[in-house]
Each structure stands twice: as structure tokens, then as C-alpha cells.
Amino acid sequence: MYTIVQEDGGEWPWIVVSPDGERIVHPSVINNEPSIDDIRDIVRAHADGKPVPGLPADSERAADAVATPEEAAGESTEDSDADEVADVPASGDAYSTPTPARAVALDVRETKWAAECDRHGPVPMALNKYGDPVADVSAAYMYTSRDEADDAARLHLDRHAAQDADTMPPDDIDAAQSLNFSRDQWRALGWMRAGKVRETADGFTAFDVSPDKADVSTKFNKQRVPGLWLAGFVKVYAVAPGVRAFGLTDEGEAAFRLWSQAVRIGAVTEPEKDTKHTAVKDGPYRWLSAGDTWPGEVKAAQAAADAEAKTEAEAAALRKAEEERAALKAATPTDDELAVIDALGREGLDEHAAAVLSAAYIGHVITRYRPGATSVRLDEGSNDDERHVSRTYNFNGVEKPITTEADDTLSAIPANLTDATADTWHALCMSVDERYGVYQLDLQAAMDAGRATLAVLAAEEPESPELWVSREFKQTVERH
């Protein structure tokens, strides 16, 4: 057994020791702990007789041991042609590349294994028991030995090779021909595999089956699904009282894949009528249309329906709470908005400052009622100096009409957009169409400009008499 020994002192306190006591090499250290990946690579390389990462190969160490002084200094006793030939690897590992699919250990003790493949994305992806790639390693099929994972990886590579060459082994072709699915049976298996088939008292229906149209459903022959169930290809779920859903068993999944591959390469011919397969179930199918159910089905269906109803009720309550919070937030002016309103009511306000603050007011009101808005459209009213907000736009350019609440709020304060302040508005807009009098106001730019104007106004505001008297009193007290 390989062991990891910690030594006292030194920059590399850990060392890997082989079963025969050989001190192999120091592994990498991360946060004062040895790197598990580095240890695994070292142990595997040493056990397979390959060069250990971080150590020179045996041949290199032997050559260093018998090197002449001239060779140690970089002077070769061989001619240049020989050196050029020696630099070119002849065969073996120098020309090999990692296989696309391989077995990988999931723990340091190598008690859990999985198969992974590089051909399904930019990074290696683990495989489930059907050989399909999965994004989460926890969904991969776990093997107890490396040999089992290696076999799974080889089978996966064989499937890749067959698909690339559009071929199937003769035994697989024979197995596919024995299935002899009709086109309708094949489609039914595919729809059940996707969870689109339901049974009610009205029969069997597949929902959302069109690739280019929404809400397209189709009815099934009454015998098709029960026939596939009797053959062991289909499993039944009770999802609600009077409703069943369907999926594929392991045998059904394998049969569907096999037949699909055979159809793709033209190795089989689809029969016109459904094939009656050998039944593997002990009893007959129980149709809901006849009022027949299996023992415990009604109770299980009711439990599933109750759980779904509870989930929907919790989701509805959460949505209602979020809507109430959003409505309360939309109905409450922000501090910045109140400061803009107060400044607009000040006497003697410059018309350009009023234009900026009016634009900022629009920005605060619109973002309060529609948080995702980034700009608005202002159109002309009954006269040239009248403008009103008609539409809002978000970051992606999605256009929505202004809400009634926002329109009522904005109508309380004029836009202050006139010929005299047009240049001020132009600086805050993303686009301006003077011909039709259409302005697209940048809400963030307007609010930033409003804050800057408020800061200037605050700096120019004279001190109140009460503050002046208080300051004089304080200075008098300090002098005495």
C-alpha cells in the first residue's frame, strides 16, 4: 500500500512512499495539505512502471550516473546526425493521445468509479447508465471497480464509432429486427420517453407533439400503450385521480435506442401495423376508461395531486407576496424623487435646471413603476411645448406602453421641454427626431444629471437666519 508521510521542516514536508519502502517524490502542497490529484497521478504512474511526474525517467537517471565530464558540460561524443535521430521518438507513448472516453475515480481510495467522455462538450462529461452525458457528476452511474468503468467507456466508444460510421454490429441489427416497431409504436415510445403521454377516462393522449406548433395533441389507439406495457417497455405513474403518466423501463429505453439507430442507418423496415410483442406481465392492463385501477393507485394518485396542489398554493402565495411588495414599492416615492419634487417647487429656478430636474423626475417615476426600464419615448402633445411619455423600453429594447398609474403621476409636473431648453434635453436623450417631435430619454443619464443639479442647488442655497444666529452664538461662547 502506498503511504503519504509527513516529515518535519522543509518546504515540501510530504512524500509518497511505495509499498516496498521506496521514497518516490514530494507531491504538490496546497494550503499546507498535499494535493490529492497529484498523489493519484504519482501512485498510478509508479504502479504502472511509467515515469513519475516530477522525477526523471530511469534511463535518464542511469545516463546521468555514467555521463562523462564532457557530456555533463554539454559536449556530445556522438555526431550531430545521431543526435538528430535520437530526438525523434520512434513509437509508443510519444505518439499516443488520451482516448475520448475513459474510467475516472471519484474518490482517493478508488472505491467509486465513473465513465466520462470528451465528445459531448468543451469539458469531459460523466456518463449515466445509458451512456448519455450528464452535467452533474452525482447523476453519473457509479461503478465499484475500474474494470467495470473501463468496460462502460469502451462500450460508449463503440457506440460513437458505430454512429460515426453509420454501422451496427450484426447482433444489434438482429435484435432491432426482432423488435419490429411500427412508426406509430416508435413515436409513442418517444413521446412517453419525454413524458408527454397521459391516460384519462377518455383514453390515451400525447400532448405538445409538434416540433413547430404549440399545443398540438394526438389521440392513441386504445391497444397501443397497453401492448407496449405488457411487453415490458413502458411503466405507469399515478399522477392524479383519474390521470396516469408514462415512462420507459430500462428495457424500453434500450429498445428505443436500438430501433432508432437501426432506422437511422436503414437496417430495418417499419411494418405498417403495430407489432404484438410477447407479454411479460402477469395480468392484463387496467383501462381508466373502464374504471379499472390497480390496488393503491387511487391513494397514490390523491397523494400526488395533494402534493402538487400544495406546491402550487405555496408558489401562488409567494407570487402574491412579491406582487404586493412590488405594488407598495411602486406606490412609495423614493427620497431622490421627493428631493426632485421639492427642488422643482423652488422659486426663481433656472429654466435649464428645471428641464434637468423634470427629466430626472421622469426617470425616478418610470423606474419606480417599471424597474427594468432604461429609456422612455416622449411625444408631442396638442402644442409644440407639450410633451408626454408614451412608451418605455428595457435594456433589450422591449417596448411597453406606460401604465396608467405612472401616467397619472407624471401628469402632476410638466416636462419643461421647450425650444429654449431643447439643447438641455438633447444631452439627456439617446435619440431625437425633431421632425416628428419624438425624444427617447435615457433614464439613468437623466437621474444622474438630476442628482448633480441638486448638489449644485444645495451649494448655492443661502443659510437660514436660525442657522446664522446659532453660529454667531457658538463663536461668541468660544471667545469667552
Short mmCIF file of N, CA and C in Angstrom, two decimals, residues 101-262:
data_model
loop_
_atom_site.label_atom_id
_atom_site.label_comp_id
_atom_site.label_asym_id
_atom_site.label_seq_id
_atom_site.Cartn_x
_atom_site.Cartn_y
_atom_site.Cartn_z
N ALA A 101 -13.15 8.54 -24.26
CA ALA A 101 -13.90 8.03 -23.11
C ALA A 101 -12.97 7.21 -22.23
N ARG A 102 -13.14 7.32 -20.93
CA ARG A 102 -12.23 6.65 -20.02
C ARG A 102 -12.91 6.45 -18.66
N ALA A 103 -12.27 5.64 -17.81
CA ALA A 103 -12.73 5.45 -16.44
C ALA A 103 -12.04 6.47 -15.53
N VAL A 104 -12.79 7.04 -14.59
CA VAL A 104 -12.22 8.01 -13.65
C VAL A 104 -12.65 7.63 -12.24
N ALA A 105 -11.73 7.79 -11.30
CA ALA A 105 -12.02 7.52 -9.89
C ALA A 105 -12.69 8.74 -9.27
N LEU A 106 -13.68 8.51 -8.43
CA LEU A 106 -14.42 9.60 -7.80
C LEU A 106 -13.99 9.83 -6.37
N ASP A 107 -13.09 9.01 -5.84
CA ASP A 107 -12.56 9.25 -4.51
C ASP A 107 -11.11 8.81 -4.46
N VAL A 108 -10.39 9.24 -3.44
CA VAL A 108 -8.96 8.95 -3.34
C VAL A 108 -8.70 7.46 -3.16
N ARG A 109 -9.58 6.77 -2.47
CA ARG A 109 -9.39 5.34 -2.22
C ARG A 109 -9.77 4.49 -3.43
N GLU A 110 -10.34 5.15 -4.46
CA GLU A 110 -10.71 4.48 -5.71
C GLU A 110 -11.70 3.35 -5.47
N THR A 111 -12.70 3.65 -4.64
CA THR A 111 -13.78 2.68 -4.41
C THR A 111 -15.00 2.99 -5.26
N LYS A 112 -15.06 4.20 -5.84
CA LYS A 112 -16.17 4.60 -6.70
C LYS A 112 -15.60 5.08 -8.03
N TRP A 113 -16.19 4.56 -9.11
CA TRP A 113 -15.69 4.89 -10.45
C TRP A 113 -16.85 5.32 -11.34
N ALA A 114 -16.52 6.09 -12.35
CA ALA A 114 -17.49 6.50 -13.36
C ALA A 114 -16.79 6.55 -14.71
N ALA A 115 -17.57 6.55 -15.77
CA ALA A 115 -17.02 6.71 -17.12
C ALA A 115 -17.32 8.13 -17.59
N GLU A 116 -16.36 8.74 -18.28
CA GLU A 116 -16.55 10.09 -18.81
C GLU A 116 -16.10 10.14 -20.26
N CYS A 117 -16.59 11.14 -20.99
CA CYS A 117 -16.29 11.25 -22.42
C CYS A 117 -16.05 12.71 -22.77
N ASP A 118 -15.11 12.95 -23.70
CA ASP A 118 -14.75 14.30 -24.12
C ASP A 118 -15.55 14.80 -25.31
N ARG A 119 -16.39 13.94 -25.90
CA ARG A 119 -17.02 14.29 -27.17
C ARG A 119 -18.39 14.96 -27.04
N HIS A 120 -18.73 15.42 -25.85
CA HIS A 120 -20.06 15.99 -25.66
C HIS A 120 -20.03 17.44 -25.20
N GLY A 121 -18.88 18.07 -25.22
CA GLY A 121 -18.80 19.46 -24.79
C GLY A 121 -17.36 19.90 -24.66
N PRO A 122 -17.17 21.14 -24.23
CA PRO A 122 -15.79 21.65 -24.10
C PRO A 122 -15.02 21.02 -22.96
N VAL A 123 -15.70 20.37 -22.03
CA VAL A 123 -15.04 19.69 -20.91
C VAL A 123 -15.55 18.26 -20.85
N PRO A 124 -14.78 17.34 -20.26
CA PRO A 124 -15.26 15.96 -20.14
C PRO A 124 -16.55 15.90 -19.32
N MET A 125 -17.47 15.03 -19.75
CA MET A 125 -18.75 14.88 -19.06
C MET A 125 -18.94 13.43 -18.64
N ALA A 126 -19.43 13.24 -17.42
CA ALA A 126 -19.68 11.90 -16.92
C ALA A 126 -20.87 11.29 -17.65
N LEU A 127 -20.96 9.95 -17.60
CA LEU A 127 -22.00 9.22 -18.33
C LEU A 127 -22.94 8.52 -17.35
N ASN A 128 -24.23 8.50 -17.69
CA ASN A 128 -25.17 7.75 -16.86
C ASN A 128 -25.21 6.29 -17.30
N LYS A 129 -26.13 5.52 -16.75
CA LYS A 129 -26.13 4.08 -17.04
C LYS A 129 -26.52 3.78 -18.49
N TYR A 130 -27.11 4.76 -19.17
CA TYR A 130 -27.45 4.56 -20.58
C TYR A 130 -26.34 5.04 -21.53
N GLY A 131 -25.27 5.59 -20.96
CA GLY A 131 -24.19 6.11 -21.79
C GLY A 131 -24.42 7.53 -22.24
N ASP A 132 -25.43 8.21 -21.69
CA ASP A 132 -25.68 9.61 -22.04
C ASP A 132 -24.86 10.53 -21.15
N PRO A 133 -24.38 11.65 -21.68
CA PRO A 133 -23.62 12.59 -20.85
C PRO A 133 -24.53 13.33 -19.88
N VAL A 134 -24.04 13.60 -18.68
CA VAL A 134 -24.78 14.34 -17.67
C VAL A 134 -23.91 15.48 -17.16
N ALA A 135 -24.55 16.62 -16.89
CA ALA A 135 -23.80 17.79 -16.45
C ALA A 135 -23.34 17.65 -15.00
N ASP A 136 -24.11 16.95 -14.18
CA ASP A 136 -23.79 16.80 -12.76
C ASP A 136 -23.20 15.41 -12.51
N VAL A 137 -22.05 15.37 -11.88
CA VAL A 137 -21.40 14.08 -11.62
C VAL A 137 -22.27 13.20 -10.74
N SER A 138 -23.09 13.81 -9.88
CA SER A 138 -23.94 13.00 -9.00
C SER A 138 -24.97 12.19 -9.78
N ALA A 139 -25.26 12.61 -11.03
CA ALA A 139 -26.21 11.87 -11.86
C ALA A 139 -25.53 10.76 -12.67
N ALA A 140 -24.21 10.65 -12.58
CA ALA A 140 -23.49 9.61 -13.32
C ALA A 140 -23.71 8.25 -12.66
N TYR A 141 -23.53 7.20 -13.45
CA TYR A 141 -23.66 5.84 -12.91
C TYR A 141 -22.36 5.47 -12.19
N MET A 142 -22.46 4.97 -10.96
CA MET A 142 -21.29 4.65 -10.14
C MET A 142 -20.95 3.17 -10.29
N TYR A 143 -19.67 2.90 -10.50
CA TYR A 143 -19.15 1.53 -10.57
C TYR A 143 -18.26 1.28 -9.36
N THR A 144 -18.15 0.02 -8.98
CA THR A 144 -17.36 -0.32 -7.79
C THR A 144 -15.93 -0.69 -8.14
N SER A 145 -15.62 -0.84 -9.42
CA SER A 145 -14.26 -1.19 -9.81
C SER A 145 -13.88 -0.47 -11.10
N ARG A 146 -12.60 -0.34 -11.33
CA ARG A 146 -12.13 0.33 -12.53
C ARG A 146 -12.44 -0.50 -13.78
N ASP A 147 -12.42 -1.81 -13.66
CA ASP A 147 -12.70 -2.66 -14.82
C ASP A 147 -14.12 -2.42 -15.34
N GLU A 148 -15.08 -2.29 -14.42
CA GLU A 148 -16.45 -2.05 -14.85
C GLU A 148 -16.58 -0.71 -15.56
N ALA A 149 -15.92 0.33 -15.01
CA ALA A 149 -15.96 1.65 -15.64
C ALA A 149 -15.25 1.63 -16.99
N ASP A 150 -14.15 0.88 -17.08
CA ASP A 150 -13.45 0.75 -18.37
C ASP A 150 -14.34 0.08 -19.41
N ASP A 151 -15.07 -0.95 -19.01
CA ASP A 151 -15.98 -1.62 -19.94
C ASP A 151 -17.06 -0.66 -20.43
N ALA A 152 -17.60 0.15 -19.51
CA ALA A 152 -18.63 1.12 -19.90
C ALA A 152 -18.06 2.15 -20.87
N ALA A 153 -16.82 2.58 -20.61
CA ALA A 153 -16.19 3.55 -21.51
C ALA A 153 -15.96 2.95 -22.90
N ARG A 154 -15.55 1.68 -22.95
CA ARG A 154 -15.32 1.03 -24.25
C ARG A 154 -16.64 0.88 -25.01
N LEU A 155 -17.70 0.50 -24.30
CA LEU A 155 -19.00 0.39 -24.97
C LEU A 155 -19.45 1.74 -25.51
N HIS A 156 -19.18 2.79 -24.73
CA HIS A 156 -19.54 4.14 -25.20
C HIS A 156 -18.74 4.51 -26.44
N LEU A 157 -17.47 4.17 -26.46
CA LEU A 157 -16.65 4.45 -27.64
C LEU A 157 -17.13 3.64 -28.84
N ASP A 158 -17.54 2.39 -28.60
CA ASP A 158 -18.08 1.57 -29.70
C ASP A 158 -19.33 2.22 -30.28
N ARG A 159 -20.15 2.80 -29.43
CA ARG A 159 -21.36 3.45 -29.93
C ARG A 159 -21.01 4.69 -30.76
N HIS A 160 -20.02 5.45 -30.29
CA HIS A 160 -19.55 6.59 -31.08
C HIS A 160 -19.06 6.14 -32.45
N ALA A 161 -18.26 5.06 -32.43
CA ALA A 161 -17.70 4.57 -33.70
C ALA A 161 -18.80 4.10 -34.65
N ALA A 162 -19.80 3.42 -34.09
CA ALA A 162 -20.89 2.95 -34.94
C ALA A 162 -21.69 4.11 -35.52
N GLN A 163 -21.93 5.11 -34.69
CA GLN A 163 -22.67 6.28 -35.18
C GLN A 163 -21.86 7.04 -36.22
N ASP A 164 -20.55 7.18 -36.00
CA ASP A 164 -19.71 7.89 -36.96
C ASP A 164 -19.68 7.16 -38.30
N ALA A 165 -19.69 5.84 -38.25
CA ALA A 165 -19.60 5.05 -39.49
C ALA A 165 -20.97 4.64 -40.02
N ASP A 166 -22.05 5.02 -39.29
CA ASP A 166 -23.40 4.60 -39.68
C ASP A 166 -23.49 3.09 -39.82
N THR A 167 -22.96 2.40 -38.83
CA THR A 167 -22.99 0.93 -38.84
C THR A 167 -23.49 0.42 -37.50
N MET A 168 -23.91 -0.84 -37.49
CA MET A 168 -24.30 -1.53 -36.27
C MET A 168 -23.76 -2.95 -36.33
N PRO A 169 -23.39 -3.53 -35.18
CA PRO A 169 -22.97 -4.93 -35.17
C PRO A 169 -24.12 -5.82 -35.64
N PRO A 170 -23.81 -6.95 -36.27
CA PRO A 170 -24.88 -7.86 -36.74
C PRO A 170 -25.84 -8.28 -35.64
N ASP A 171 -25.31 -8.54 -34.44
CA ASP A 171 -26.19 -8.95 -33.35
C ASP A 171 -27.19 -7.85 -33.00
N ASP A 172 -26.75 -6.58 -33.03
CA ASP A 172 -27.66 -5.48 -32.73
C ASP A 172 -28.72 -5.33 -33.82
N ILE A 173 -28.32 -5.56 -35.06
CA ILE A 173 -29.29 -5.48 -36.15
C ILE A 173 -30.35 -6.57 -36.01
N ASP A 174 -29.90 -7.77 -35.65
CA ASP A 174 -30.85 -8.86 -35.43
C ASP A 174 -31.81 -8.54 -34.29
N ALA A 175 -31.25 -7.95 -33.20
CA ALA A 175 -32.11 -7.60 -32.06
C ALA A 175 -33.10 -6.52 -32.44
N ALA A 176 -32.67 -5.54 -33.25
CA ALA A 176 -33.57 -4.49 -33.69
C ALA A 176 -34.67 -5.05 -34.59
N GLN A 177 -34.31 -5.94 -35.49
CA GLN A 177 -35.31 -6.53 -36.37
C GLN A 177 -36.34 -7.33 -35.60
N SER A 178 -35.93 -7.95 -34.49
CA SER A 178 -36.89 -8.70 -33.69
C SER A 178 -37.88 -7.78 -32.98
N LEU A 179 -37.49 -6.51 -32.73
CA LEU A 179 -38.43 -5.56 -32.12
C LEU A 179 -39.55 -5.21 -33.09
N ASN A 180 -39.19 -4.89 -34.32
CA ASN A 180 -40.16 -4.69 -35.39
C ASN A 180 -41.24 -3.67 -35.03
N PHE A 181 -40.83 -2.52 -34.46
CA PHE A 181 -41.79 -1.48 -34.09
C PHE A 181 -42.38 -0.84 -35.35
N SER A 182 -43.65 -0.52 -35.28
CA SER A 182 -44.26 0.29 -36.34
C SER A 182 -43.89 1.76 -36.10
N ARG A 183 -44.16 2.60 -37.10
CA ARG A 183 -43.87 4.02 -36.93
C ARG A 183 -44.67 4.60 -35.77
N ASP A 184 -45.92 4.18 -35.61
CA ASP A 184 -46.74 4.69 -34.51
C ASP A 184 -46.24 4.22 -33.15
N GLN A 185 -45.78 2.96 -33.07
CA GLN A 185 -45.23 2.48 -31.80
C GLN A 185 -43.94 3.21 -31.45
N TRP A 186 -43.12 3.44 -32.44
CA TRP A 186 -41.85 4.15 -32.22
C TRP A 186 -42.12 5.58 -31.73
N ARG A 187 -43.07 6.26 -32.37
CA ARG A 187 -43.40 7.61 -31.93
C ARG A 187 -43.98 7.60 -30.52
N ALA A 188 -44.83 6.61 -30.21
CA ALA A 188 -45.41 6.53 -28.88
C ALA A 188 -44.34 6.34 -27.82
N LEU A 189 -43.35 5.50 -28.09
CA LEU A 189 -42.25 5.32 -27.15
C LEU A 189 -41.48 6.61 -26.95
N GLY A 190 -41.23 7.34 -28.04
CA GLY A 190 -40.51 8.60 -27.92
C GLY A 190 -41.29 9.63 -27.12
N TRP A 191 -42.59 9.71 -27.31
CA TRP A 191 -43.40 10.67 -26.56
C TRP A 191 -43.49 10.28 -25.09
N MET A 192 -43.60 8.97 -24.80
CA MET A 192 -43.62 8.54 -23.40
C MET A 192 -42.26 8.77 -22.75
N ARG A 193 -41.21 8.60 -23.52
CA ARG A 193 -39.85 8.88 -23.00
C ARG A 193 -39.72 10.34 -22.59
N ALA A 194 -40.41 11.23 -23.31
CA ALA A 194 -40.36 12.66 -23.00
C ALA A 194 -41.43 13.08 -21.99
N GLY A 195 -42.24 12.12 -21.50
CA GLY A 195 -43.25 12.43 -20.51
C GLY A 195 -44.44 13.19 -21.05
N LYS A 196 -44.79 12.98 -22.32
CA LYS A 196 -45.87 13.74 -22.95
C LYS A 196 -47.20 12.98 -23.03
N VAL A 197 -47.24 11.76 -22.56
CA VAL A 197 -48.43 10.93 -22.73
C VAL A 197 -49.20 10.83 -21.41
N ARG A 198 -50.52 11.00 -21.48
CA ARG A 198 -51.41 10.86 -20.33
C ARG A 198 -52.57 9.95 -20.69
N GLU A 199 -53.07 9.24 -19.67
CA GLU A 199 -54.29 8.43 -19.84
C GLU A 199 -55.35 8.96 -18.90
N THR A 200 -56.53 9.17 -19.42
CA THR A 200 -57.69 9.56 -18.63
C THR A 200 -58.85 8.63 -19.01
N ALA A 201 -60.02 8.95 -18.50
CA ALA A 201 -61.20 8.16 -18.86
C ALA A 201 -61.53 8.28 -20.34
N ASP A 202 -61.00 9.31 -21.00
CA ASP A 202 -61.24 9.49 -22.44
C ASP A 202 -60.25 8.74 -23.30
N GLY A 203 -59.24 8.09 -22.69
CA GLY A 203 -58.26 7.34 -23.47
C GLY A 203 -56.86 7.89 -23.31
N PHE A 204 -56.00 7.58 -24.29
CA PHE A 204 -54.59 7.96 -24.25
C PHE A 204 -54.36 9.16 -25.18
N THR A 205 -53.64 10.17 -24.66
CA THR A 205 -53.37 11.38 -25.43
C THR A 205 -51.92 11.79 -25.24
N ALA A 206 -51.27 12.18 -26.34
CA ALA A 206 -49.92 12.74 -26.30
C ALA A 206 -50.03 14.24 -26.53
N PHE A 207 -49.42 15.03 -25.64
CA PHE A 207 -49.54 16.48 -25.70
C PHE A 207 -48.24 17.11 -26.22
N ASP A 208 -48.40 18.27 -26.88
CA ASP A 208 -47.26 19.07 -27.36
C ASP A 208 -46.31 18.21 -28.20
N VAL A 209 -46.86 17.62 -29.26
CA VAL A 209 -46.08 16.67 -30.07
C VAL A 209 -45.58 17.28 -31.37
N SER A 210 -45.94 18.53 -31.66
CA SER A 210 -45.49 19.14 -32.90
C SER A 210 -44.19 19.90 -32.67
N PRO A 211 -43.19 19.74 -33.54
CA PRO A 211 -41.92 20.44 -33.35
C PRO A 211 -41.98 21.92 -33.68
N ASP A 212 -43.01 22.36 -34.43
CA ASP A 212 -43.06 23.76 -34.86
C ASP A 212 -44.38 24.45 -34.54
N LYS A 213 -45.31 23.77 -33.84
CA LYS A 213 -46.57 24.38 -33.47
C LYS A 213 -46.85 24.10 -32.00
N ALA A 214 -47.47 25.07 -31.34
CA ALA A 214 -47.75 24.93 -29.91
C ALA A 214 -49.09 24.25 -29.67
N ASP A 215 -49.16 23.54 -28.54
CA ASP A 215 -50.42 22.95 -28.07
C ASP A 215 -51.05 22.01 -29.09
N VAL A 216 -50.23 21.18 -29.69
CA VAL A 216 -50.74 20.16 -30.62
C VAL A 216 -50.76 18.82 -29.89
N SER A 217 -51.91 18.15 -29.87
CA SER A 217 -52.03 16.86 -29.19
C SER A 217 -52.61 15.84 -30.17
N THR A 218 -52.43 14.57 -29.81
CA THR A 218 -52.94 13.50 -30.67
C THR A 218 -53.42 12.33 -29.81
N LYS A 219 -54.47 11.67 -30.27
CA LYS A 219 -55.01 10.52 -29.56
C LYS A 219 -54.31 9.24 -30.00
N PHE A 220 -54.30 8.23 -29.10
CA PHE A 220 -53.68 6.94 -29.38
C PHE A 220 -54.73 5.87 -29.63
N ASN A 221 -54.32 4.86 -30.38
CA ASN A 221 -55.10 3.63 -30.45
C ASN A 221 -55.19 3.04 -29.04
N LYS A 222 -56.36 2.56 -28.67
CA LYS A 222 -56.58 2.08 -27.31
C LYS A 222 -55.64 0.95 -26.92
N GLN A 223 -55.19 0.14 -27.88
CA GLN A 223 -54.38 -1.03 -27.58
C GLN A 223 -52.87 -0.75 -27.62
N ARG A 224 -52.44 0.42 -28.15
CA ARG A 224 -51.01 0.63 -28.40
C ARG A 224 -50.20 0.72 -27.11
N VAL A 225 -50.58 1.61 -26.22
CA VAL A 225 -49.83 1.77 -24.97
C VAL A 225 -49.92 0.52 -24.10
N PRO A 226 -51.12 -0.08 -23.89
CA PRO A 226 -51.18 -1.32 -23.12
C PRO A 226 -50.33 -2.43 -23.72
N GLY A 227 -50.27 -2.52 -25.07
CA GLY A 227 -49.43 -3.54 -25.69
C GLY A 227 -47.96 -3.34 -25.37
N LEU A 228 -47.48 -2.11 -25.41
CA LEU A 228 -46.08 -1.83 -25.06
C LEU A 228 -45.83 -2.05 -23.58
N TRP A 229 -46.86 -1.77 -22.75
CA TRP A 229 -46.73 -2.04 -21.30
C TRP A 229 -46.65 -3.53 -21.04
N LEU A 230 -47.49 -4.33 -21.70
CA LEU A 230 -47.45 -5.78 -21.49
C LEU A 230 -46.12 -6.37 -21.92
N ALA A 231 -45.46 -5.75 -22.91
CA ALA A 231 -44.16 -6.26 -23.39
C ALA A 231 -43.02 -5.84 -22.49
N GLY A 232 -43.28 -5.00 -21.46
CA GLY A 232 -42.24 -4.59 -20.52
C GLY A 232 -41.46 -3.37 -20.94
N PHE A 233 -41.94 -2.63 -21.96
CA PHE A 233 -41.23 -1.45 -22.43
C PHE A 233 -41.67 -0.17 -21.70
N VAL A 234 -42.83 -0.20 -21.04
CA VAL A 234 -43.43 1.02 -20.50
C VAL A 234 -43.76 0.83 -19.02
N LYS A 235 -43.60 1.91 -18.25
CA LYS A 235 -44.02 1.91 -16.85
C LYS A 235 -45.05 3.01 -16.64
N VAL A 236 -45.91 2.82 -15.62
CA VAL A 236 -47.07 3.68 -15.40
C VAL A 236 -46.91 4.43 -14.08
N TYR A 237 -47.31 5.72 -14.09
CA TYR A 237 -47.29 6.55 -12.88
C TYR A 237 -48.70 7.08 -12.61
N ALA A 238 -49.11 7.08 -11.35
CA ALA A 238 -50.37 7.70 -10.95
C ALA A 238 -50.05 9.13 -10.53
N VAL A 239 -50.49 10.11 -11.31
CA VAL A 239 -50.14 11.50 -11.05
C VAL A 239 -51.28 12.30 -10.45
N ALA A 240 -52.51 11.83 -10.62
CA ALA A 240 -53.68 12.50 -10.06
C ALA A 240 -54.85 11.53 -10.17
N PRO A 241 -55.89 11.74 -9.38
CA PRO A 241 -57.05 10.85 -9.51
C PRO A 241 -57.61 10.89 -10.93
N GLY A 242 -57.66 9.72 -11.56
CA GLY A 242 -58.17 9.64 -12.91
C GLY A 242 -57.18 10.03 -13.99
N VAL A 243 -55.89 10.16 -13.63
CA VAL A 243 -54.86 10.56 -14.61
C VAL A 243 -53.62 9.70 -14.39
N ARG A 244 -53.09 9.16 -15.49
CA ARG A 244 -51.85 8.40 -15.44
C ARG A 244 -50.84 9.01 -16.41
N ALA A 245 -49.56 8.91 -16.04
CA ALA A 245 -48.46 9.31 -16.93
C ALA A 245 -47.62 8.08 -17.21
N PHE A 246 -46.72 8.17 -18.20
CA PHE A 246 -45.96 7.00 -18.63
C PHE A 246 -44.49 7.37 -18.85
N GLY A 247 -43.62 6.38 -18.65
CA GLY A 247 -42.20 6.49 -18.95
C GLY A 247 -41.71 5.16 -19.49
N LEU A 248 -40.42 5.09 -19.80
CA LEU A 248 -39.85 3.86 -20.34
C LEU A 248 -39.09 3.11 -19.26
N THR A 249 -39.21 1.80 -19.27
CA THR A 249 -38.37 0.95 -18.41
C THR A 249 -36.97 0.90 -18.99
N ASP A 250 -36.05 0.26 -18.28
CA ASP A 250 -34.69 0.09 -18.81
C ASP A 250 -34.72 -0.68 -20.12
N GLU A 251 -35.58 -1.71 -20.18
CA GLU A 251 -35.70 -2.48 -21.42
C GLU A 251 -36.30 -1.62 -22.53
N GLY A 252 -37.28 -0.79 -22.18
CA GLY A 252 -37.87 0.09 -23.18
C GLY A 252 -36.89 1.14 -23.68
N GLU A 253 -36.06 1.67 -22.78
CA GLU A 253 -35.04 2.65 -23.18
C GLU A 253 -34.05 2.02 -24.14
N ALA A 254 -33.58 0.82 -23.80
CA ALA A 254 -32.61 0.14 -24.67
C ALA A 254 -33.24 -0.19 -26.02
N ALA A 255 -34.50 -0.65 -26.02
CA ALA A 255 -35.16 -0.98 -27.27
C ALA A 255 -35.37 0.26 -28.14
N PHE A 256 -35.77 1.36 -27.51
CA PHE A 256 -35.98 2.60 -28.27
C PHE A 256 -34.68 3.07 -28.92
N ARG A 257 -33.58 3.02 -28.18
CA ARG A 257 -32.29 3.44 -28.73
C ARG A 257 -31.87 2.53 -29.87
N LEU A 258 -32.02 1.24 -29.66
CA LEU A 258 -31.60 0.27 -30.68
C LEU A 258 -32.39 0.45 -31.97
N TRP A 259 -33.70 0.58 -31.83
CA TRP A 259 -34.53 0.72 -33.02
C TRP A 259 -34.27 2.06 -33.72
N SER A 260 -34.06 3.12 -32.94
CA SER A 260 -33.78 4.42 -33.54
C SER A 260 -32.50 4.40 -34.35
N GLN A 261 -31.47 3.75 -33.81
CA GLN A 261 -30.21 3.64 -34.54
C GLN A 261 -30.38 2.81 -35.81
N ALA A 262 -31.13 1.71 -35.71
CA ALA A 262 -31.34 0.86 -36.89
C ALA A 262 -32.14 1.58 -37.97
#
